[in-house]
Coordinates of C-alpha atoms and ligand atoms in Angstrom, one line a residue:
X787 CA -141.4 169.3 32.9
X788 CA -144.7 170.5 34.6
X789 CA -148.2 169.9 34.0
X790 CA -150.5 172.5 35.3
X791 CA -153.6 171.0 37.3
X792 CA -156.0 173.1 39.0
X793 CA -153.5 175.9 39.3
X794 CA -150.9 173.7 40.9
X795 CA -147.9 172.7 38.7
X796 CA -146.9 169.0 39.4
X797 CA -143.5 168.1 38.2
X798 CA -143.5 164.6 36.8
X799 CA -140.4 164.4 34.8
X800 CA -136.9 165.6 35.7
X801 CA -135.8 168.8 34.5
X802 CA -133.8 168.7 31.3
X803 CA -135.6 165.4 30.2
X804 CA -135.9 165.4 26.4
X805 CA -139.3 164.6 25.0
X806 CA -141.0 164.3 21.7
X807 CA -144.6 163.9 21.3
X808 CA -147.2 163.0 18.7
X809 CA -146.3 163.5 15.1
X810 CA -142.9 164.6 15.8
X811 CA -141.9 161.5 17.7
X812 CA -143.3 159.1 14.9
X813 CA -141.6 161.2 12.3
X814 CA -138.2 161.1 14.0
X815 CA -138.4 157.4 14.6
X816 CA -139.3 156.8 11.1
X817 CA -136.5 158.8 9.8
X818 CA -134.0 157.1 12.0
X819 CA -135.1 153.7 10.9
X820 CA -135.1 154.6 7.3
X821 CA -131.6 155.8 7.5
X822 CA -130.6 152.5 8.8
X823 CA -132.5 150.7 6.0
X824 CA -130.8 153.0 3.3
X825 CA -127.3 152.2 4.8
X826 CA -127.6 148.5 3.9
X827 CA -129.8 148.9 0.7
X828 CA -126.9 149.0 -1.6
X829 CA -125.8 145.5 -0.4
X830 CA -128.7 143.6 -1.3
X831 CA -128.4 141.0 -4.1
X832 CA -125.9 139.3 -6.1
X833 CA -124.5 142.7 -7.2
X834 CA -124.7 144.4 -4.1
X835 CA -121.6 146.1 -3.0
X836 CA -119.6 145.3 0.2
X837 CA -119.2 147.3 3.3
X838 CA -116.0 148.0 4.9
X839 CA -116.5 148.5 8.7
X840 CA -113.7 149.9 10.8
X841 CA -114.0 149.9 14.6
X842 CA -112.3 152.2 17.1
X843 CA -109.2 150.1 17.2
X844 CA -108.9 150.1 13.4
X845 CA -110.0 146.5 12.9
X846 CA -111.3 146.0 9.5
X847 CA -114.4 143.8 8.5
X848 CA -115.2 143.5 4.8
X849 CA -118.8 142.2 4.3
X850 CA -121.8 142.2 2.4
X851 CA -123.8 140.4 5.1
X852 CA -126.8 142.4 6.5
X853 CA -126.6 140.8 10.0
X854 CA -122.9 141.6 10.4
X855 CA -123.4 145.1 9.2
X856 CA -126.0 145.6 11.7
X857 CA -124.2 144.1 14.5
X858 CA -120.9 145.9 13.9
X859 CA -122.5 149.3 13.4
X860 CA -122.8 151.3 16.7
X861 CA -126.3 152.9 16.6
X862 CA -127.7 154.8 19.4
X863 CA -131.2 156.1 18.3
X864 CA -133.9 153.8 20.0
X865 CA -135.7 153.3 16.7
X866 CA -132.6 152.6 15.0
X867 CA -131.8 149.9 17.7
X868 CA -135.1 148.3 17.0
X869 CA -134.0 147.9 13.3
X870 CA -131.0 146.2 14.6
X871 CA -133.2 143.7 16.5
X872 CA -135.1 142.9 13.5
X873 CA -131.9 141.8 11.7
X874 CA -130.8 139.9 14.8
X875 CA -134.1 138.0 15.0
X876 CA -134.0 137.4 11.3
X877 CA -130.5 135.9 11.8
X878 CA -131.3 133.8 14.8
X879 CA -134.5 132.2 13.2
X880 CA -133.3 131.7 9.8
X881 CA -129.6 132.7 9.2
X882 CA -130.4 134.6 6.1
X883 CA -132.7 137.5 4.7
X884 CA -131.3 140.1 7.2
X885 CA -130.8 142.8 4.7
X886 CA -134.3 142.0 3.1
X887 CA -136.0 142.2 6.4
X888 CA -134.3 145.6 7.3
X889 CA -135.1 147.3 4.0
X890 CA -138.6 146.2 4.1
X891 CA -139.1 147.4 7.5
X892 CA -137.7 150.8 6.2
X893 CA -140.1 150.8 3.2
X894 CA -143.2 149.9 5.4
X895 CA -142.3 153.0 7.6
X896 CA -141.8 155.2 4.5
X897 CA -145.2 154.1 3.1
X898 CA -146.7 154.8 6.5
X899 CA -145.3 158.2 6.4
X900 CA -147.3 159.0 3.3
X901 CA -150.5 157.7 4.9
X902 CA -149.9 159.7 8.1
X903 CA -149.7 162.7 5.8
X904 CA -153.1 161.9 4.5
X905 CA -154.3 162.2 8.1
X906 CA -154.8 158.3 8.6
X907 CA -154.5 157.4 12.1
X908 CA -151.5 155.2 13.1
X909 CA -153.7 152.5 14.5
X910 CA -155.5 152.2 11.2
X911 CA -152.1 151.7 9.4
X912 CA -150.8 149.1 11.9
X913 CA -154.2 147.1 11.7
X914 CA -153.9 147.1 7.9
X915 CA -150.3 146.2 8.1
X916 CA -151.0 143.2 10.5
X917 CA -153.8 142.0 8.1
X918 CA -151.4 142.3 5.1
X919 CA -148.7 140.5 6.9
X920 CA -150.9 137.5 7.5
X921 CA -152.1 137.4 4.1
X922 CA -148.6 137.6 2.8
X923 CA -147.6 134.5 4.8
X924 CA -150.6 132.7 3.1
X925 CA -149.4 133.8 -0.3
X926 CA -145.9 132.5 0.3
X927 CA -147.4 129.1 1.5
X928 CA -149.5 128.8 -1.8
X929 CA -146.5 129.9 -4.0
X930 CA -143.9 127.7 -2.3
X931 CA -142.2 124.6 -4.0
X932 CA -141.9 121.4 -2.0
X933 CA -138.4 120.5 -1.3
X934 CA -136.7 118.1 1.2
X935 CA -133.6 116.4 2.2
X936 CA -134.1 114.1 -0.5
X937 CA -133.6 116.9 -3.1
X938 CA -129.9 117.6 -3.0
X939 CA -129.9 119.5 -6.2
X940 CA -132.5 122.0 -4.8
X941 CA -130.6 122.2 -1.5
X942 CA -127.4 123.1 -3.5
X943 CA -129.3 125.8 -5.5
X944 CA -130.6 127.1 -2.2
X945 CA -127.3 127.4 -0.7
X946 CA -125.6 128.8 -4.0
X947 CA -128.3 131.5 -4.1
X948 CA -127.5 132.7 -0.7
X949 CA -123.8 132.4 -1.2
X950 CA -123.9 134.2 -4.6
X951 CA -124.7 137.4 -2.8
X952 CA -121.5 137.3 -0.9
X953 CA -117.9 138.2 -1.3
X954 CA -116.9 134.6 -1.8
X955 CA -119.2 134.2 -4.6
X956 CA -116.7 132.7 -7.1
X957 CA -116.3 129.6 -4.8
X958 CA -119.9 129.1 -4.1
X959 CA -120.4 126.0 -6.0
X960 CA -117.7 124.2 -4.0
X961 CA -119.1 125.8 -0.7
X962 CA -122.5 124.9 -1.5
X963 CA -121.5 121.3 -2.0
X964 CA -119.9 121.4 1.3
X965 CA -122.9 122.8 3.1
X966 CA -125.3 120.3 1.6
X967 CA -123.0 117.5 2.6
X968 CA -122.5 118.6 6.0
X969 CA -126.2 119.2 6.8
X970 CA -126.9 115.8 5.2
X971 CA -124.4 114.2 7.6
X972 CA -125.7 115.6 10.8
X973 CA -129.4 115.6 10.1
X974 CA -131.5 113.2 11.9
X975 CA -135.2 112.1 11.9
X976 CA -137.2 112.1 15.2
X977 CA -139.8 109.5 16.2
X978 CA -142.4 111.3 14.1
X979 CA -140.1 111.2 11.0
X980 CA -139.5 114.9 11.2
X981 CA -136.0 116.2 10.4
X982 CA -133.9 117.9 12.8
X983 CA -130.5 119.6 12.2
X984 CA -128.4 120.8 15.2
X985 CA -125.7 122.9 13.7
X986 CA -123.4 122.4 16.6
X987 CA -122.7 119.0 15.3
X988 CA -120.8 120.9 12.3
X989 CA -117.6 122.0 13.8
X990 CA -116.0 125.0 12.0
X991 CA -112.3 125.3 12.0
X992 CA -110.9 128.4 10.8
X993 CA -107.2 128.5 9.6
X994 CA -105.8 131.4 7.6
X995 CA -103.5 130.1 4.8
X996 CA -103.8 128.6 1.3
X997 CA -106.9 129.9 -0.3
X998 CA -110.8 129.4 -0.3
X999 CA -110.7 126.5 -2.5
X1000 CA -108.8 124.4 0.1
X1001 CA -111.8 124.7 2.4
X1002 CA -112.9 121.2 3.1
X1003 CA -115.4 118.9 4.6
X1004 CA -114.0 116.4 7.1
X1005 CA -116.4 113.6 7.7
X1006 CA -115.1 113.1 11.3
X1007 CA -113.4 115.6 13.8
X1008 CA -110.4 117.4 14.3
X1009 CA -108.8 117.4 17.8
X1010 CA -106.5 120.2 18.9
X1011 CA -104.2 117.6 20.5
X1012 CA -101.2 115.6 19.9
X1013 CA -100.6 111.9 19.9
X1014 CA -99.3 111.3 23.5
X1015 CA -96.1 109.2 22.8
X1016 CA -93.5 109.6 20.1
X1017 CA -93.3 105.8 19.6
X1018 CA -96.9 105.6 18.6
X1019 CA -98.1 105.6 15.0
X1020 CA -98.7 109.1 13.6
X1021 CA -101.1 107.7 11.0
X1022 CA -103.7 105.0 11.0
X1023 CA -105.8 103.5 8.3
X1024 CA -109.0 101.8 9.0
X1025 CA -108.6 102.5 12.6
X1026 CA -110.7 101.0 15.3
X1027 CA -111.4 103.5 17.8
X1028 CA -112.0 103.1 21.7
X1029 CA -113.4 106.0 23.6
X1030 CA -112.6 106.2 27.3
X1031 CA -114.2 108.6 30.0
X1032 CA -111.9 107.0 32.5
X1033 CA -108.2 107.5 33.2
X1034 CA -105.5 105.0 32.2
X1035 CA -103.8 105.6 35.4
X1036 CA -103.7 103.8 38.8
X1037 CA -105.7 105.4 41.6
X1038 CA -103.4 107.2 43.9
X1039 CA -103.1 105.8 47.3
X1040 CA -104.9 107.9 50.0
X1041 CA -103.1 109.8 52.3
X1042 CA -103.6 107.7 55.2
X1043 CA -103.2 104.5 53.6
X1044 CA -99.9 102.9 54.9
X1045 CA -97.7 100.8 52.7
X1046 CA -95.5 98.8 54.7
X1047 CA -92.5 97.8 52.8
X1048 CA -89.7 95.7 54.7
X1049 CA -87.6 94.5 51.9
X1050 CA -86.4 95.1 48.5
X1051 CA -88.3 92.2 47.2
X1052 CA -91.4 93.5 48.5
X1053 CA -90.8 96.9 46.8
X1054 CA -90.2 95.1 43.6
X1055 CA -93.4 93.3 44.0
X1056 CA -95.3 96.3 44.6
X1057 CA -93.9 98.0 41.4
X1058 CA -94.4 94.9 39.4
X1059 CA -98.1 94.8 40.6
X1060 CA -98.5 98.3 39.5
X1061 CA -97.0 97.6 36.1
X1062 CA -99.2 94.6 35.9
X1063 CA -102.3 96.6 36.2
X1064 CA -101.3 99.1 33.6
X1065 CA -100.3 96.2 31.2
X1066 CA -103.8 94.6 31.9
X1067 CA -105.5 97.9 30.9
X1068 CA -103.5 98.0 27.7
X1069 CA -104.2 94.2 27.1
X1070 CA -108.0 94.9 27.5
X1071 CA -107.7 97.4 24.8
X1072 CA -105.7 95.5 22.5
X1073 CA -108.0 92.3 22.9
X1074 CA -110.9 94.3 22.0
X1075 CA -109.1 95.1 18.8
X1076 CA -108.6 98.8 19.1
X1077 CA -105.8 100.5 17.1
X1078 CA -106.6 104.0 18.6
X1079 CA -107.5 105.2 22.1
X1080 CA -109.2 108.6 22.7
X1081 CA -109.3 109.3 26.5
X1082 CA -111.0 112.1 28.3
X1083 CA -108.6 111.8 31.2
X1084 CA -104.9 111.1 31.8
X1085 CA -102.9 108.2 30.4
X1086 CA -100.0 107.1 32.7
X1087 CA -96.5 107.2 31.0
X1088 CA -96.0 103.4 31.6
X1089 CA -99.5 102.8 29.9
X1090 CA -98.3 105.0 26.9
X1091 CA -95.1 102.8 26.7
X1092 CA -97.2 99.6 26.6
X1093 CA -99.6 101.1 24.2
X1094 CA -96.9 102.4 21.8
X1095 CA -95.2 98.8 21.9
X1096 CA -98.4 97.5 20.7
X1097 CA -98.8 100.0 17.9
X1098 CA -101.8 101.6 19.4
X1099 CA -102.1 105.3 18.9
X1100 CA -103.4 107.3 21.9
X1101 CA -104.6 110.9 22.6
X1102 CA -105.4 112.1 26.1
X1103 CA -107.3 114.8 28.0
X1104 CA -109.9 115.3 25.2
X1105 CA -112.7 117.8 26.1
X1106 CA -116.0 116.1 26.9
X1107 CA -117.7 117.8 24.1
X1108 CA -115.2 116.5 21.7
X1109 CA -115.5 113.0 23.2
X1110 CA -119.2 113.2 22.4
X1111 CA -118.5 114.4 18.8
X1112 CA -116.0 111.5 18.4
X1113 CA -118.8 109.1 19.4
X1114 CA -121.1 110.7 17.0
X1115 CA -118.6 110.7 14.1
X1116 CA -116.9 107.3 14.6
X1117 CA -120.0 105.3 16.2
X1118 CA -117.9 104.4 19.2
X1119 CA -119.4 104.0 22.7
X1120 CA -118.0 106.1 25.4
X1121 CA -116.7 103.7 27.9
X1122 CA -116.7 104.6 31.8
X1123 CA -115.1 101.5 33.1
X1124 CA -112.1 100.2 31.0
X1125 CA -113.0 96.6 32.0
X1126 CA -116.2 96.6 30.2
X1127 CA -114.6 97.4 26.8
X1128 CA -115.5 94.9 24.0
X1129 CA -115.2 94.9 20.1
X1130 CA -118.8 96.1 19.8
X1131 CA -117.8 99.4 21.6
X1132 CA -115.3 100.2 19.0
X1133 CA -115.9 103.0 16.4
X1134 CA -114.3 103.2 12.9
X1135 CA -112.6 106.1 10.9
X1136 CA -111.0 105.4 7.6
X1137 CA -108.0 107.6 8.6
X1138 CA -106.7 108.9 11.8
X1139 CA -103.7 111.1 11.4
X1140 CA -101.5 113.7 13.3
X1141 CA -100.8 116.7 11.1
X1142 CA -99.1 120.0 11.6
X1143 CA -101.6 122.9 10.7
X1144 CA -99.7 126.2 10.8
X1145 CA -97.9 125.9 13.9
X1146 CA -100.1 123.4 15.8
X1147 CA -100.3 119.7 15.8
X1148 CA -103.8 118.4 15.4
X1149 CA -105.3 115.0 15.2
X1150 CA -107.5 114.4 12.3
X1151 CA -110.1 111.6 12.5
X1152 CA -111.5 111.3 9.1
X1153 CA -113.4 109.3 6.5
X1154 CA -115.9 108.0 9.1
X1155 CA -118.8 106.0 8.0
X1156 CA -122.2 107.8 8.4
X1157 CA -120.7 110.4 10.7
X1158 CA -123.2 112.4 12.8
X1159 CA -120.6 115.1 13.4
X1160 CA -118.4 116.7 10.8
X1161 CA -116.0 119.5 10.6
X1162 CA -115.5 122.2 7.9
X1163 CA -112.0 123.5 7.6
X1164 CA -112.2 127.0 6.3
X1165 CA -109.1 128.4 4.5
X1166 CA -108.5 131.7 2.9
X1167 CA -105.5 133.9 1.9
X1168 CA -106.2 136.7 4.6
X1169 CA -108.2 136.9 7.9
X1170 CA -110.8 138.9 6.3
X1171 CA -111.4 136.4 3.5
X1172 CA -111.4 133.6 6.2
X1173 CA -114.1 135.4 8.2
X1174 CA -116.3 136.3 5.2
X1175 CA -115.9 132.7 4.0
X1176 CA -117.1 131.6 7.5
X1177 CA -120.0 133.9 7.4
X1178 CA -121.1 132.8 3.9
X1179 CA -120.8 129.2 4.8
X1180 CA -122.9 129.9 7.9
X1181 CA -125.5 131.2 5.8
X1182 CA -125.2 128.3 3.3
X1183 CA -125.7 126.0 6.2
X1184 CA -128.5 127.8 7.7
X1185 CA -130.6 128.1 4.4
X1186 CA -130.0 124.2 3.7
X1187 CA -131.2 123.5 7.4
X1188 CA -134.2 125.8 6.8
X1189 CA -135.3 123.8 3.8
X1190 CA -134.6 120.4 5.4
X1191 CA -136.9 121.5 8.2
X1192 CA -139.5 123.4 6.6
X1193 CA -139.6 121.4 3.3
X1194 CA -140.5 124.6 1.2
X1195 CA -138.6 126.9 -1.1
X1196 CA -139.8 130.0 -3.1
X1197 CA -138.4 131.7 -6.2
X1198 CA -136.1 134.6 -5.5
X1199 CA -134.8 137.6 -7.5
X1200 CA -137.9 139.4 -6.3
X1201 CA -140.3 137.1 -7.9
X1202 CA -142.0 136.0 -4.6
X1203 CA -142.2 139.6 -3.6
X1204 CA -144.0 140.5 -6.8
X1205 CA -146.5 137.6 -6.2
X1206 CA -147.1 138.9 -2.7
X1207 CA -147.6 142.5 -3.7
X1208 CA -150.1 141.3 -6.4
X1209 CA -151.9 139.0 -4.1
X1210 CA -152.1 141.7 -1.5
X1211 CA -153.6 144.2 -4.0
X1212 CA -156.5 141.9 -4.8
X1213 CA -156.8 141.1 -1.1
X1214 CA -157.1 144.8 -0.5
X1215 CA -160.3 145.0 -2.6
X1216 CA -162.1 143.0 0.0
X1217 CA -161.4 145.4 2.7
X1218 CA -163.0 148.5 3.5
X1219 CA -161.8 152.2 2.9
X1220 CA -158.8 153.2 5.0
X1221 CA -157.6 149.7 5.8
X1222 CA -157.5 149.2 2.1
X1223 CA -155.0 151.9 1.8
X1224 CA -152.8 150.6 4.4
X1225 CA -152.8 147.1 2.6
X1226 CA -151.9 148.6 -0.7
X1227 CA -149.2 150.6 1.1
X1228 CA -147.8 147.1 2.3
X1229 CA -147.8 145.8 -1.3
X1230 CA -145.8 148.9 -2.4
X1231 CA -143.4 148.4 0.4
X1232 CA -142.8 144.7 -0.4
X1233 CA -141.8 145.7 -4.0
X1234 CA -138.7 147.4 -2.5
X1235 CA -137.0 144.0 -2.9
X1236 CA -137.1 143.8 -6.7
X1237 CA -136.7 147.5 -7.0
X1238 CA -133.5 147.3 -4.9
X1239 CA -132.2 144.5 -6.8
X1240 CA -132.7 146.2 -10.1
X1241 CA -131.1 149.5 -8.7
X1242 CA -128.0 147.5 -7.5
X1243 CA -127.7 145.9 -10.9
X1244 CA -127.6 149.4 -12.3
X1245 CA -131.1 148.9 -13.9
X1246 CA -133.9 151.4 -14.3
X1247 CA -136.1 150.7 -11.3
X1248 CA -139.5 151.8 -12.6
X1249 CA -138.9 150.3 -16.0
X1250 CA -138.1 146.9 -14.3
X1251 CA -140.9 147.2 -11.9
X1252 CA -143.4 147.9 -14.6
X1253 CA -142.2 144.9 -16.6
X1254 CA -142.4 142.7 -13.6
X1255 CA -145.9 143.8 -12.7
X1256 CA -147.1 142.9 -16.4
X1257 CA -145.3 139.6 -16.2
X1258 CA -146.9 138.6 -13.0
X1259 CA -150.2 139.9 -14.2
X1260 CA -150.2 137.6 -17.0
X1261 CA -149.4 134.6 -14.9
X1262 CA -145.6 134.6 -14.9
X1263 CA -145.2 133.8 -11.3
X1264 CA -141.3 133.1 -11.4
X1265 CA -140.5 136.4 -13.3
X1266 CA -137.8 138.3 -11.4
X1267 CA -134.7 140.6 -11.8
X1268 CA -132.2 138.9 -13.8
X1269 CA -128.6 140.0 -13.5
X1270 CA -127.1 137.8 -16.1
X1271 CA -125.4 140.0 -18.8
X1272 CA -126.9 140.2 -22.3
X1273 CA -130.3 139.0 -21.4
X1274 CA -133.5 140.6 -21.0
X1275 CA -133.5 141.8 -17.4
X1276 CA -136.7 140.4 -16.5
X1277 CA -136.5 136.5 -16.6
X1278 CA -137.7 133.3 -15.1
X1279 CA -135.8 133.0 -11.9
X1280 CA -136.6 129.4 -11.3
X1281 CA -134.8 128.6 -14.7
X1282 CA -131.9 130.5 -13.1
X1283 CA -131.9 128.3 -10.0
X1284 CA -132.4 131.4 -7.8
X1285 CA -134.3 129.7 -5.1
X1286 CA -134.7 130.4 -1.3
X1287 CA -136.2 128.9 1.8
X1288 CA -139.8 129.9 2.2
X1289 CA -138.9 130.2 5.9
X1290 CA -136.6 133.0 5.3
X1291 CA -139.2 135.1 3.2
X1292 CA -141.9 134.5 5.9
X1293 CA -139.7 135.5 8.8
X1294 CA -138.5 138.4 7.1
X1295 CA -142.1 139.8 6.6
X1296 CA -143.2 138.7 10.1
X1297 CA -140.4 140.6 11.9
X1298 CA -140.5 143.6 9.4
X1299 CA -144.2 144.1 9.9
X1300 CA -143.8 143.8 13.7
X1301 CA -141.1 146.2 14.0
X1302 CA -142.8 148.9 11.7
X1303 CA -146.1 148.5 13.8
X1304 CA -144.2 148.8 16.9
X1305 CA -142.4 152.1 15.7
X1306 CA -145.6 153.3 14.4
X1307 CA -147.4 153.1 17.7
X1308 CA -145.0 155.1 19.6
X1309 CA -146.1 158.7 19.8
X1310 CA -144.1 159.7 22.9
X1311 CA -140.3 159.4 23.3
X1312 CA -139.0 160.4 26.7
X1313 CA -135.3 160.4 27.3
X1314 CA -133.8 160.8 30.6
X1315 CA -130.8 162.8 30.8
X1316 CA -127.7 160.6 30.9
X1317 CA -126.0 162.6 33.6
X1318 CA -128.9 162.2 36.0
X1319 CA -128.7 158.4 35.9
X1320 CA -126.5 156.5 38.4
X1321 CA -123.3 155.4 36.8
X1322 CA -123.7 152.0 35.2
X1323 CA -127.4 151.8 36.6
X1324 CA -130.4 151.4 34.4
X1325 CA -132.3 154.4 33.0
X1326 CA -129.2 155.8 31.3
X1327 CA -130.5 153.8 28.2
X1328 CA -131.8 156.6 26.0
X1329 CA -128.9 158.8 24.7
X1330 CA -129.1 162.6 24.4
X1331 CA -129.6 163.8 20.9
X1332 CA -132.0 161.2 19.9
X1333 CA -133.8 163.7 17.8
X1334 CA -132.3 163.6 14.3
X1335 CA -129.2 161.8 13.4
X1336 CA -127.0 162.6 16.4
X1337 CA -127.3 159.0 17.3
X1338 CA -125.4 157.8 14.1
X1339 CA -122.1 159.1 15.3
X1340 CA -120.8 155.7 15.8
X1341 CA -121.0 154.7 12.1
X1342 CA -117.8 154.2 10.5
X1343 CA -116.7 156.3 7.7
X1344 CA -117.9 155.0 4.2
X1345 CA -120.9 153.4 5.8
X1346 CA -123.5 155.2 3.7
Ligands
ADP522 P1 -130.2 139.2 2.7 O1 -129.2 139.6 3.6 O2 -131.6 139.7 2.8 O3 -130.1 137.6 2.4 P2 -128.7 139.3 0.2 O4 -127.7 140.2 -0.3 O5 -128.3 137.8 0.4 O6 -129.6 139.8 1.3 O7 -129.7 139.3 -1.2 C1 -130.8 138.5 -1.1 C2 -131.6 138.9 -2.3 O8 -130.9 138.6 -3.6 C3 -132.9 137.9 -2.4 O9 -134.1 138.6 -2.8 C4 -132.6 136.9 -3.6 O10 -133.6 136.5 -4.3 C5 -131.7 137.8 -4.5 N1 -130.8 137.1 -5.3 C6 -129.9 136.2 -4.9 N2 -129.3 135.7 -6.0 C7 -129.6 136.1 -7.1 C8 -129.6 136.1 -8.6 N3 -128.5 135.1 -8.9 N4 -130.3 136.8 -9.3 C9 -131.2 137.6 -8.8 N5 -131.6 137.9 -7.4 C10 -130.9 137.1 -6.6
MG523 MG1 -128.6 136.4 1.9

């Protein structure tokens, strides 16, 4: 393109560059973002439908999980990509509420489009949206209910609410129990008494076969290894466990070390001595009272033989990270020099057993006392079920963690959103003219959550919304969209135990507002031509056809 300055055309952009400016650019971006929001709308809530995602190789993912849908769908429009980022951030920060954050973003943009039509400047809208978002966070804080690790019932309800919206919802009670127990096991208090949860200490093992109901929590760890020697016990009760970082081998003689052997006697002596050293090692272990040895390095054949004669089970070449988990699970200390091993260093597991799972042998270290590392073994009839089970458990674990860390829950089913909308409308009264409009638009946008829940339950959106507004207006803060059959469809959601982490709702609003504002502030989209960019280099980022829906070509059939 060219700009004419004082009669001299100056070329500033390469020829063929696509460019959209002003209203057009904003409108196109809003449209693209709304298409994304619309595509996940129908999956929101307990009656949301599932999506079948098919990639170019024909692999199928069946899911109801917003984050997964957004991850798998190949979008190209830059504004649509920003929506994908919203769901990613939401997932990383909280592990839930991804669909919610995306549809709120879409609705904020839809409401903004109406304001733009009324000639309200984007800056006024974004300012109003920022104020509204801050106020919404305050409203959530004021409306939230205290909950902590000491309320296992609430934690379970939170997990059940989250998992109730997924494919595996029939098994949610059992899965919720597992999630709460797992988080309880690995949660730790820091010096100031604040709870910390590292999800890495919950190992997830996926094995196709049996069914979801066989999914189970193992209070300990599973090693993808076999017991080293056939003569050793394959099962131990009340195992006393030694963890060795060092090898149970003799150090190899150096290349230049000379060994002068002049007679068969000397040879025998030398071998005897080697044997004696290995025997001593085994003796140290036996004297400490260990019945199972887990070794990060190798175990000499002869040492294996002596161990098996003493009835000690041994596993070798264990990953360092698994050694650490073993330590956290069994309470054993990892020993660097075998000589130092004493009874105090040993850990405990109620059961150590080698089992065959499908085609592999694995060593299960179970029934640990107060384990700080646990395993969830996920089962399911088909790979798709196992994967979706894994995703829901992930959500369940995340929301329980969110509550343990932030100590607050809110009432779901659209109840908290109705409170926010109502609070924002009265907040708007305190503002001047145009900003007021933006804050009211924000309030309208937040109501997309109860509206969509109603829509997905096959109910009349407007009717439900009116009922909800009047319920909240008369002080019924827990009124939400009830999906239980033969009941009034507006009900107290706390009574139905539909509770969610306050953190999830706060993050959804924060990231939705941020993304909407970012998109609204863009009034110029300049796309360089792909062909002019060096192969693989930067600059090829913006695809051609960014106007309109050209960029959605990667969406699999059946997505919308
Ligand atoms: P997200 O990806 O945003 O977490 P979900 O599909 O999990 O989307 O749906 C979450 C929404 O469904 C929340 O607003 C939550 O309050 C609502 N919800 C969950 N369970 C119920 C229920 N039993 N009745 C009504 N609403 C529910
Ligand atoms: Mg959810």
